[in-house]
Amino acid sequence: MKKENLNSAPWTEKEKAELARLWLMQIPVRIIAEQLQRSPSAVVSGAWRLQLPRQDEVSLHQHLLRSCLKCQKSFCSQGKHNRICDPCRAHPTRSMLDHIFVA
Ligand SMILES: [Zn+2]
């Protein structure tokens, strides 16, 4: 899971937002890569980390880039109900602890 840092600097929030915007407009990866001055593979892995849908599935849902309620990282939400990113949702123990601390 560390390969993301191999050949590219971390994405800024602005770049992530721009990536999501272009991706959801179904702009070809090659063009997005040129716009953001990243490699096409960096664009694809960036999209993957933001949980953006496959480009041929973009129109199936209304997607929106949100900040996760738990870790504050940007991710692609599939709707109002979806406010927590997949990695956080995959940790039920952690969310249980959060509830204990909140209560
Ligand atoms: Zn999260």
Short mmCIF file of C-alpha atoms and ligand atoms in Angstrom, two decimals:
data_model
loop_
_atom_site.label_atom_id
_atom_site.label_comp_id
_atom_site.label_asym_id
_atom_site.label_seq_id
_atom_site.Cartn_x
_atom_site.Cartn_y
_atom_site.Cartn_z
CA MET A 1 0.00 0.00 0.00
CA LYS A 2 3.03 2.30 -0.06
CA LYS A 3 3.51 2.37 -3.81
CA GLU A 4 1.53 5.61 -4.12
CA ASN A 5 4.55 7.61 -2.98
CA LEU A 6 7.02 6.09 -5.41
CA ASN A 7 6.92 8.48 -8.33
CA SER A 8 4.77 11.44 -7.45
CA ALA A 9 4.55 14.18 -4.88
CA PRO A 10 1.47 14.14 -2.65
CA TRP A 11 -1.63 15.67 -4.22
CA THR A 12 -2.80 18.98 -2.87
CA GLU A 13 -6.47 19.42 -2.05
CA LYS A 14 -6.74 21.76 -5.03
CA GLU A 15 -5.28 19.15 -7.36
CA LYS A 16 -7.60 16.48 -5.95
CA ALA A 17 -10.61 18.70 -6.55
CA GLU A 18 -9.44 19.43 -10.09
CA LEU A 19 -8.81 15.74 -10.74
CA ALA A 20 -12.30 14.87 -9.51
CA ARG A 21 -13.88 17.62 -11.58
CA LEU A 22 -12.16 16.58 -14.82
CA TRP A 23 -12.63 12.88 -14.12
CA LEU A 24 -16.36 13.26 -13.50
CA MET A 25 -16.64 15.20 -16.75
CA GLN A 26 -15.26 12.04 -18.35
CA ILE A 27 -12.21 13.84 -19.68
CA PRO A 28 -9.69 11.27 -20.99
CA VAL A 29 -6.95 10.34 -18.52
CA ARG A 30 -4.26 11.48 -20.96
CA ILE A 31 -5.74 15.00 -21.02
CA ILE A 32 -6.19 15.15 -17.25
CA ALA A 33 -2.56 14.07 -16.89
CA GLU A 34 -1.47 16.94 -19.13
CA GLN A 35 -3.62 19.44 -17.25
CA LEU A 36 -2.31 18.41 -13.86
CA GLN A 37 1.21 17.71 -15.08
CA ARG A 38 1.10 14.20 -13.69
CA SER A 39 1.65 10.87 -15.35
CA PRO A 40 -1.46 9.02 -16.57
CA SER A 41 -0.79 6.29 -14.02
CA ALA A 42 -0.62 8.90 -11.24
CA VAL A 43 -3.98 10.24 -12.43
CA VAL A 44 -5.52 6.77 -12.35
CA SER A 45 -4.17 5.96 -8.91
CA GLY A 46 -5.20 9.40 -7.66
CA ALA A 47 -8.73 8.77 -8.89
CA TRP A 48 -8.68 5.36 -7.26
CA ARG A 49 -7.63 6.84 -3.92
CA LEU A 50 -10.43 9.41 -4.10
CA GLN A 51 -12.84 6.53 -4.73
CA LEU A 52 -13.93 8.07 -7.99
CA PRO A 53 -16.08 5.71 -10.06
CA ARG A 54 -14.83 4.16 -13.27
CA GLN A 55 -15.26 6.74 -15.99
CA ASP A 56 -17.76 4.59 -17.87
CA GLU A 57 -19.87 4.45 -14.69
CA VAL A 58 -19.74 8.13 -13.87
CA SER A 59 -23.26 8.85 -15.11
CA LEU A 60 -24.85 6.14 -12.97
CA HIS A 61 -24.75 8.17 -9.77
CA GLN A 62 -24.46 11.72 -8.72
CA HIS A 63 -20.96 12.01 -7.41
CA LEU A 64 -19.51 14.69 -5.22
CA LEU A 65 -16.13 15.16 -3.63
CA ARG A 66 -16.55 15.36 0.14
CA SER A 67 -14.36 15.34 3.21
CA CYS A 68 -14.70 12.19 5.28
CA LEU A 69 -16.36 12.88 8.63
CA LYS A 70 -13.81 10.72 10.38
CA CYS A 71 -10.42 11.25 8.77
CA GLN A 72 -11.13 14.53 6.85
CA LYS A 73 -9.61 13.16 3.66
CA SER A 74 -11.30 13.95 0.37
CA PHE A 75 -13.16 11.09 -1.23
CA CYS A 76 -15.88 10.66 -3.81
CA SER A 77 -19.26 10.40 -2.15
CA GLN A 78 -22.18 8.74 -3.89
CA GLY A 79 -24.77 10.86 -2.17
CA LYS A 80 -25.89 12.61 1.00
CA HIS A 81 -25.91 9.36 2.96
CA ASN A 82 -22.28 8.74 2.09
CA ARG A 83 -20.13 10.91 4.36
CA ILE A 84 -17.46 8.45 5.48
CA CYS A 85 -14.74 7.07 3.23
CA ASP A 86 -14.37 3.36 2.59
CA PRO A 87 -11.18 2.93 4.63
CA CYS A 88 -12.90 4.41 7.68
CA ARG A 89 -16.00 2.34 7.14
CA ALA A 90 -13.83 -0.75 6.92
CA HIS A 91 -12.79 -0.20 10.56
CA PRO A 92 -15.86 -0.91 12.70
CA THR A 93 -13.73 -1.10 15.84
CA ARG A 94 -12.49 2.42 15.32
CA SER A 95 -15.95 3.83 14.74
CA MET A 96 -17.18 1.99 17.83
CA LEU A 97 -14.43 3.67 19.83
CA ASP A 98 -15.44 7.02 18.37
CA HIS A 99 -18.97 6.45 19.61
CA ILE A 100 -17.70 5.61 23.07
CA PHE A 101 -15.65 8.80 23.21
CA VAL A 102 -18.51 10.91 21.89
CA ALA A 103 -20.96 9.43 24.42
ZN ZN B 1 -12.13 8.50 6.26
#
